[in-house]
Tab-separated table of C-alpha atoms in Angstrom:
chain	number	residue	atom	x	y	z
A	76	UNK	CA	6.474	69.278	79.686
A	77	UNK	CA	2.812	69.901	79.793
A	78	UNK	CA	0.711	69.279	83.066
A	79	UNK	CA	3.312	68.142	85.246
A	80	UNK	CA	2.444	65.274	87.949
A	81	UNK	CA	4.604	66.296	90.523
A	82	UNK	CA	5.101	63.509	92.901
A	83	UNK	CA	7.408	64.670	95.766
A	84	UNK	CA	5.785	63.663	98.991
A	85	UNK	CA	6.638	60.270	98.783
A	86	UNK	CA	10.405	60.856	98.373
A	87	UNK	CA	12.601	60.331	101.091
A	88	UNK	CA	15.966	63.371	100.842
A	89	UNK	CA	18.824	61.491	101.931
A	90	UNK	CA	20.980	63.614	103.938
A	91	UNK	CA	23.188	61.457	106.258
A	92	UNK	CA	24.977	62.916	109.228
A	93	UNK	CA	28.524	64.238	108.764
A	94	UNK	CA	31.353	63.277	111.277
A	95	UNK	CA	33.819	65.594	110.387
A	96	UNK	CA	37.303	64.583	111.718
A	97	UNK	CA	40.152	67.395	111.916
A	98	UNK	CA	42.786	66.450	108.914
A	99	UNK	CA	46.217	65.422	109.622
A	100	UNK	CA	48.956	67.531	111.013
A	101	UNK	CA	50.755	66.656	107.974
A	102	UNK	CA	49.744	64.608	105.208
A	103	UNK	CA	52.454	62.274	103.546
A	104	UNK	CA	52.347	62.687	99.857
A	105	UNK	CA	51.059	59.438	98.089
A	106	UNK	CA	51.921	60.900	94.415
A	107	UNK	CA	55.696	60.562	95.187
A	108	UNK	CA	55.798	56.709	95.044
A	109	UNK	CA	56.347	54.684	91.855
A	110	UNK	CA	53.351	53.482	89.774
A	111	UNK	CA	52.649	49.138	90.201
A	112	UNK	CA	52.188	46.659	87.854
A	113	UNK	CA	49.343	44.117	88.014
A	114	UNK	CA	52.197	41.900	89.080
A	115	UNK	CA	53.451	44.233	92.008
A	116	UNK	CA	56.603	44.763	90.145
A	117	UNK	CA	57.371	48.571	89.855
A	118	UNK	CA	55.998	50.276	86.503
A	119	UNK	CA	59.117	51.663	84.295
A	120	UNK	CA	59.204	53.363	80.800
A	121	UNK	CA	60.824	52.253	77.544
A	122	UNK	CA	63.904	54.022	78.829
A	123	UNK	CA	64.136	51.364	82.206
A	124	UNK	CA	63.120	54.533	84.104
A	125	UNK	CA	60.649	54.650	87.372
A	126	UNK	CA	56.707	55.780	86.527
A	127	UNK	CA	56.132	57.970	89.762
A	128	UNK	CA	52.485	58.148	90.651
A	129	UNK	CA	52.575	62.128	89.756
A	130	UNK	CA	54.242	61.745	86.617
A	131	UNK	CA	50.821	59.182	85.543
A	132	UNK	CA	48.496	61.209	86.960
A	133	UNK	CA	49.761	64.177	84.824
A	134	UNK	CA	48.914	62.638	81.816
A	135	UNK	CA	46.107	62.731	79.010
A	136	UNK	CA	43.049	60.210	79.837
A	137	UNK	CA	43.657	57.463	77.461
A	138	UNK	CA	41.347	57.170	74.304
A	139	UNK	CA	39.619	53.406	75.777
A	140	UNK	CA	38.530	55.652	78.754
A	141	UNK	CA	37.322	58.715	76.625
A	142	UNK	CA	33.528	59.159	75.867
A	143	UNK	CA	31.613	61.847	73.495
A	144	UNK	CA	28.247	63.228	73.951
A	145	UNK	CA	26.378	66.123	72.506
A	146	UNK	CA	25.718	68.738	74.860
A	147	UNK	CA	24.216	72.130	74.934
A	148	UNK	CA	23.927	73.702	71.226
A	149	UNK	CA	24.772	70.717	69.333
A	150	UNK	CA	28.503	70.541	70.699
A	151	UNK	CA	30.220	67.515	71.483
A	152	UNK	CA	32.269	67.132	74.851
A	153	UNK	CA	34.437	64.405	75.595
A	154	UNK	CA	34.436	63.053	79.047
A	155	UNK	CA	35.802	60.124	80.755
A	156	UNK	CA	33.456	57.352	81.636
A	157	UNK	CA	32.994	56.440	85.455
A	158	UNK	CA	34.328	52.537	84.652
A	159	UNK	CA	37.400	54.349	83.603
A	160	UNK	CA	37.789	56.578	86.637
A	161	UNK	CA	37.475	54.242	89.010
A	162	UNK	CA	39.752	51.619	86.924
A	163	UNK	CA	42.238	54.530	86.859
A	164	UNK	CA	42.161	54.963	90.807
A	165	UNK	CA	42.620	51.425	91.044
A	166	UNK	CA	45.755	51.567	89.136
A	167	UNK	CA	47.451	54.668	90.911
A	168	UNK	CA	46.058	54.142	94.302
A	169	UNK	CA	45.563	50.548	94.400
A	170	UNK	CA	42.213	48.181	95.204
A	171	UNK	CA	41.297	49.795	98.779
A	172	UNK	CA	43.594	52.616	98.689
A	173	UNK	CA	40.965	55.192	98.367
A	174	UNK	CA	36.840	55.500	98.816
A	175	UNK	CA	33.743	57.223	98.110
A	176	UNK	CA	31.260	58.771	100.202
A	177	UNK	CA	28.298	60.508	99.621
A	178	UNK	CA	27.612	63.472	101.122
A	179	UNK	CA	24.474	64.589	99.962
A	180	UNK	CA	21.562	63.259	97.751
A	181	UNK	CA	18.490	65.877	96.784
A	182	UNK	CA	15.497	65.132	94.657
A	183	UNK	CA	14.803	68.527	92.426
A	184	UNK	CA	12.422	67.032	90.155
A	185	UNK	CA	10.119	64.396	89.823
A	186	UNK	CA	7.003	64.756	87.471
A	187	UNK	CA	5.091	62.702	84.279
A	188	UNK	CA	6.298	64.105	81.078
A	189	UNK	CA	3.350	64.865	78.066
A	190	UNK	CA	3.957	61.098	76.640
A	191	UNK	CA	2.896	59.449	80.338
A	192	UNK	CA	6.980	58.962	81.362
A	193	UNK	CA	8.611	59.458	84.525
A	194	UNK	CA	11.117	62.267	84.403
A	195	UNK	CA	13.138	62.553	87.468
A	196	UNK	CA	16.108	64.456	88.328
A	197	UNK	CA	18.494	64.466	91.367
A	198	UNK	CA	21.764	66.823	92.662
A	199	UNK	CA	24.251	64.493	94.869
A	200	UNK	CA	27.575	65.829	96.105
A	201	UNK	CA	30.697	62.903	96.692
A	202	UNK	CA	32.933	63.175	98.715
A	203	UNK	CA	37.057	61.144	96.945
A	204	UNK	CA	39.390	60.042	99.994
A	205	UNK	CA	42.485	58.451	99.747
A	206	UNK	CA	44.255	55.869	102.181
A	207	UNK	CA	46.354	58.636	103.588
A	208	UNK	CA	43.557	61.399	104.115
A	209	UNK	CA	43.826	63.453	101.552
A	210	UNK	CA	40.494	64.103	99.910
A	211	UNK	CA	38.344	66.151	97.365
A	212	UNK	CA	34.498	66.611	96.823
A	213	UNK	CA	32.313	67.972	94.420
A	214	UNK	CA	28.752	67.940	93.335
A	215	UNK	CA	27.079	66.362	89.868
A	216	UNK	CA	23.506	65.759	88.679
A	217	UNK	CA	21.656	62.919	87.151
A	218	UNK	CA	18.176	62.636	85.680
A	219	UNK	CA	16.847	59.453	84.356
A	220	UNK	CA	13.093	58.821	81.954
A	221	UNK	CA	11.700	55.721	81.861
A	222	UNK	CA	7.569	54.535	82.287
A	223	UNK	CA	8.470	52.681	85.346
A	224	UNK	CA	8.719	55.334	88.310
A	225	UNK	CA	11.407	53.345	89.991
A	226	UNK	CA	13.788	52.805	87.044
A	227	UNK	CA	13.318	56.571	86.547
A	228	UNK	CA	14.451	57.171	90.184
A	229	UNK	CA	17.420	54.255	90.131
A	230	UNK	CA	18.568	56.036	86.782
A	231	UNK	CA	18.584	59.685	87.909
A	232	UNK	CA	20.380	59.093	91.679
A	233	UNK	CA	23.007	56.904	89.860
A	234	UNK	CA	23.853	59.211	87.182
A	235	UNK	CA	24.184	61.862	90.278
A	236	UNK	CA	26.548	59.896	92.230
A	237	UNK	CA	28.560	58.848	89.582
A	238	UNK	CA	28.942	62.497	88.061
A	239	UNK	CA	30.047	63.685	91.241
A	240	UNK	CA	32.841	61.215	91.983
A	241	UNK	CA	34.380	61.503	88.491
A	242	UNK	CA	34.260	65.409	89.379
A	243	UNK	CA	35.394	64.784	93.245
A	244	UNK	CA	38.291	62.335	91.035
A	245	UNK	CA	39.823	65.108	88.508
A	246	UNK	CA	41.022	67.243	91.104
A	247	UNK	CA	43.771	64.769	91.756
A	248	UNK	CA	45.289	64.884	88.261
A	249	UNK	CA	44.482	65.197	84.342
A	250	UNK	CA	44.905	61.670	83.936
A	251	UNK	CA	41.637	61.287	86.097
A	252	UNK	CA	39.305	64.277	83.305
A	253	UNK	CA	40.759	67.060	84.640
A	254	UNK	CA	42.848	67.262	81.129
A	255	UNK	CA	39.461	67.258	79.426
A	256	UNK	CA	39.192	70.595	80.428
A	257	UNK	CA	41.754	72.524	78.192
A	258	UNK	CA	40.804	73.623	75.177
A	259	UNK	CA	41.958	71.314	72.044
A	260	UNK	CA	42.096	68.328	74.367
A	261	UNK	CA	39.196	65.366	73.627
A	262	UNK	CA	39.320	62.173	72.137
A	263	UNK	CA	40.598	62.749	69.250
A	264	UNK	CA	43.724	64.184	70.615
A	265	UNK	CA	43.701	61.380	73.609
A	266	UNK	CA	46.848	58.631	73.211
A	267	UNK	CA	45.774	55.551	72.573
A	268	UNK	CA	49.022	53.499	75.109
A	269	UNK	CA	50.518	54.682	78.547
A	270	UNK	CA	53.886	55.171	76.191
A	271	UNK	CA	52.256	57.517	74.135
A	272	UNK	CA	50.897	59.840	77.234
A	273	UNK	CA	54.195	59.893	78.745
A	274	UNK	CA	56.124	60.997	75.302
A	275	UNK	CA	53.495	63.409	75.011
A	276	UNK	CA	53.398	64.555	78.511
A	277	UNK	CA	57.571	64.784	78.231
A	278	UNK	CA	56.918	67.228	74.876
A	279	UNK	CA	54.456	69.476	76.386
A	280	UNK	CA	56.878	69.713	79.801
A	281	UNK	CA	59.960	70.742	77.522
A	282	UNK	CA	57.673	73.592	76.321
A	283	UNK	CA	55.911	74.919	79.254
A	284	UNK	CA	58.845	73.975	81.644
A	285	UNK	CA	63.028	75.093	81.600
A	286	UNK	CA	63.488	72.499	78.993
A	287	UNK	CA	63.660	68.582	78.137
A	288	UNK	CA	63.013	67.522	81.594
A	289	UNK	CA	64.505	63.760	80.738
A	290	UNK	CA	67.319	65.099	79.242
A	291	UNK	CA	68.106	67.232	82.107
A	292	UNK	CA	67.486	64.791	84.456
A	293	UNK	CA	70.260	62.843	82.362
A	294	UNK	CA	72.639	65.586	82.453
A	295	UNK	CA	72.294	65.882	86.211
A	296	UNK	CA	72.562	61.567	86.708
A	297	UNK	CA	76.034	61.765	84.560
A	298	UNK	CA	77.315	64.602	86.959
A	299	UNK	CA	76.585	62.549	90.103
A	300	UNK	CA	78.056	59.293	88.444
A	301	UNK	CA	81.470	61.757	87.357
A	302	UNK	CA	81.885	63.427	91.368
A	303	UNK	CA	81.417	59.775	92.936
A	304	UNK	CA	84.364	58.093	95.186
A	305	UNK	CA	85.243	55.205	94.091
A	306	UNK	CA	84.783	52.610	96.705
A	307	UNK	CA	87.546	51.734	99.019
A	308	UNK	CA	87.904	48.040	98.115
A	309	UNK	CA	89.099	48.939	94.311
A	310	UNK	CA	92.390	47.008	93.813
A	311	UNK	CA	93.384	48.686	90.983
A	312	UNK	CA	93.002	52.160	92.815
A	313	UNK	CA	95.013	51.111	95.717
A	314	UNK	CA	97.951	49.165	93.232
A	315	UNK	CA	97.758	52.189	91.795
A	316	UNK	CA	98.460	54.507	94.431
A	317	UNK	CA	101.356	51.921	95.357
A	318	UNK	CA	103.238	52.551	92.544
A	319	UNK	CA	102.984	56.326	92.356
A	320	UNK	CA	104.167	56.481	96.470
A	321	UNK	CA	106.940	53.641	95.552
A	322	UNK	CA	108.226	55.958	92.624
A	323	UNK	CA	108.063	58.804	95.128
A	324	UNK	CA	110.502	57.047	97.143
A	325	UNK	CA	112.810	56.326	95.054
A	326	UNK	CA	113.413	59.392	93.703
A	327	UNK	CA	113.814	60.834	97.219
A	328	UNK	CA	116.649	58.195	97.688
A	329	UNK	CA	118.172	59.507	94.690
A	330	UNK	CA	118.034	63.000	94.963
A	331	UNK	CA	119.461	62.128	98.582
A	332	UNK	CA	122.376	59.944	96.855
A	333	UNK	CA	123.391	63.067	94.023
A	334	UNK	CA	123.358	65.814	96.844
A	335	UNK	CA	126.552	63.381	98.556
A	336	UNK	CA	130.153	65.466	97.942
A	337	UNK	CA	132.483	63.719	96.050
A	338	UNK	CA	136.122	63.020	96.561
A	339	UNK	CA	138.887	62.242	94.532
A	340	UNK	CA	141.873	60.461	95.584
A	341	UNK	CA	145.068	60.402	93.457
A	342	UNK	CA	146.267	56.674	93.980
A	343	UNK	CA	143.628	54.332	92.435
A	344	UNK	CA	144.690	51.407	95.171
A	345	UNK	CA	143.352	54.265	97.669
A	346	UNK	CA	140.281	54.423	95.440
A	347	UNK	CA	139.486	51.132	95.342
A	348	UNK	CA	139.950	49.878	99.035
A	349	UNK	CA	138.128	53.355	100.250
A	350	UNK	CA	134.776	53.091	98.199
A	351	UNK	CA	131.867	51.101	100.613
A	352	UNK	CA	128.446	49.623	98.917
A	353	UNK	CA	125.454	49.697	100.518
A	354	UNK	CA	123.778	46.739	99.000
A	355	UNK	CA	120.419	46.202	98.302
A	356	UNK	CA	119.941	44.097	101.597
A	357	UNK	CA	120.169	47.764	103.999
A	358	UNK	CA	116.090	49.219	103.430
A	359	UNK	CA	115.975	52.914	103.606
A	360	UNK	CA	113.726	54.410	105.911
A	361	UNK	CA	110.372	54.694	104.938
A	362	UNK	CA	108.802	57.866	103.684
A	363	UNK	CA	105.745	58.596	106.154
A	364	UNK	CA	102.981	57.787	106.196
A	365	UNK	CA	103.065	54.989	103.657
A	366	UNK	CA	104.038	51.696	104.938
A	367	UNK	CA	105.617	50.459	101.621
A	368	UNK	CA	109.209	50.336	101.721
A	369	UNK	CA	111.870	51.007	99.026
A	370	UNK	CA	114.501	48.955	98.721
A	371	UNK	CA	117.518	50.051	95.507
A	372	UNK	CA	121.292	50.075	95.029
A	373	UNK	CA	122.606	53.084	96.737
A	374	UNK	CA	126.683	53.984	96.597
A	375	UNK	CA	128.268	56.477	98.328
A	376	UNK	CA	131.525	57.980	98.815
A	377	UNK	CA	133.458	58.743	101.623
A	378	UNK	CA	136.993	58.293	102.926
């Protein structure tokens, strides 16, 4: 730019006071719940399984949100566009369960370009908290160009602000840019449905992890469901177990009835008026500690 106009004196630097408060003790985790719907209802895959908040926020940006721009030495960089941060955050978070605050707002530039414009530039640092305390900040930069000194100003401070929260935003998960920042990720590589992030996401966790995380967590859902006791109201468990203890008694009374000597008598008359039946009305004693009793023919021999 040739013969600057620098017009600094009339700009106020915006530096509010900070009232720092000491963080929590402990903060509670607000990554482990499971994802909403518009509707309230709990998010779930294609396989009726729970979308925890982590599991979304470790996915690509989708394409809708993706932007490109040409950057230093003709490259283009994909980035994702502050409508679709702050829609994101709205999703994961919910509407009021997280804010913005800006920290810091500096003019670095304010002069007339060689064509009569108003080139203005500004550094602003933002400050990302969530409902539960947890928070990240970072810095971005803005510069806006325009014949009208205001719209220049308006242009450049906005652009600052908004940098600086999507940068404050990423450090709570890839789905929020920070994925943008791997090499081979961009926009053309960004899924185009939630489905396709989370099959992706799955495939990339089977490489870099101990496996097929979904299968495994399969594996481990079958084991529980194979060790479980079945509940104590199951009739057929409990008919069950009365037959096998009923069986068990009876073959006691047998056993019992074969171990009896026997005697033989020469006169059959003897025989006859000597052998006593215990009928089937006499109940044996029962086995402890069921209380189901046996009841059988039982004969014996005596004199």
């Amino acid at each position: 730019m040739n013969s600057p106009h620098n017009d600094d004196t009339n700009i106020t630097q915006h530096n509010p006071p900070l009232h720092e408060e000491p963080p929590p003790a402990q903060l509670l985790d607000a990554t482990n719940d499971p994802m909403k719907n518009y509707d309230g209802s709990q998010m779930r895959d294609t396989n009726s399984q729970l979308v925890y908040k982590s599991q979304f926020l470790s996915t690509h940006p989708l394409w809708s949100d993706c932007k490109e721009r040409v950057g230093y030495g003709g490259k283009k960089f994909t980035y994702v566009s502050g409508d679709g941060v702050i829609r994101n955050m709205n999703a994961i978070f919910g509407h009021g369960g997280w804010s913005s605050q800006i920290l810091n707002e500096k003019l670095i530039q304010s002069e007339k370009d060689d064509r009569g414009r108003w080139y203005v530039g500004y550094l602003a640092t933002v400050r990302v908290t969530l409902l539960n305390g947890a928070s990240h900040e970072d810095c971005g930069s803005g510069e806006g160009i325009n014949d009208s000194k205001i719209k220049a100003h308006e242009k450049a401070i906005k652009s600052a602000v908004t940098d600086a929260m999507k940068r404050a935003a990423r450090h709570f998960g890839e789905r929020l840019g920070n994925a943008l920042y791997v090499k081979g990720n961009g926009i053309r590589t960004a899924p185009r449905t939630n489905r396709d992030a989370l099959v992706e996401l799955e495939r990339k966790d089977s490489l870099n992890l101990f496996g097929n995380q979904a299968a495994l967590r399969s594996v481990e859902e079958k084991k529980v469901a194979s060790t479980a006791t079945p509940p104590i109201n199951n009739h057929d468990a409990i008919r069950t177990a009365a037959a096998a203890t009923m069986t068990v008694s009876v073959g006691a009374a047998t056993a019992r009835t074969n171990s009896l000597p026997n005697q033989n008598h020469n006169s059959s008359n003897n025989t006859n008026t000597n052998r006593t039946s215990i009928h089937s009305g006499r109940p044996l004693p029962p086995p402890a500690p069921s209380p189901i009793v046996s009841r059988g023919p039982l004969h014996q021999q005596h004199k």
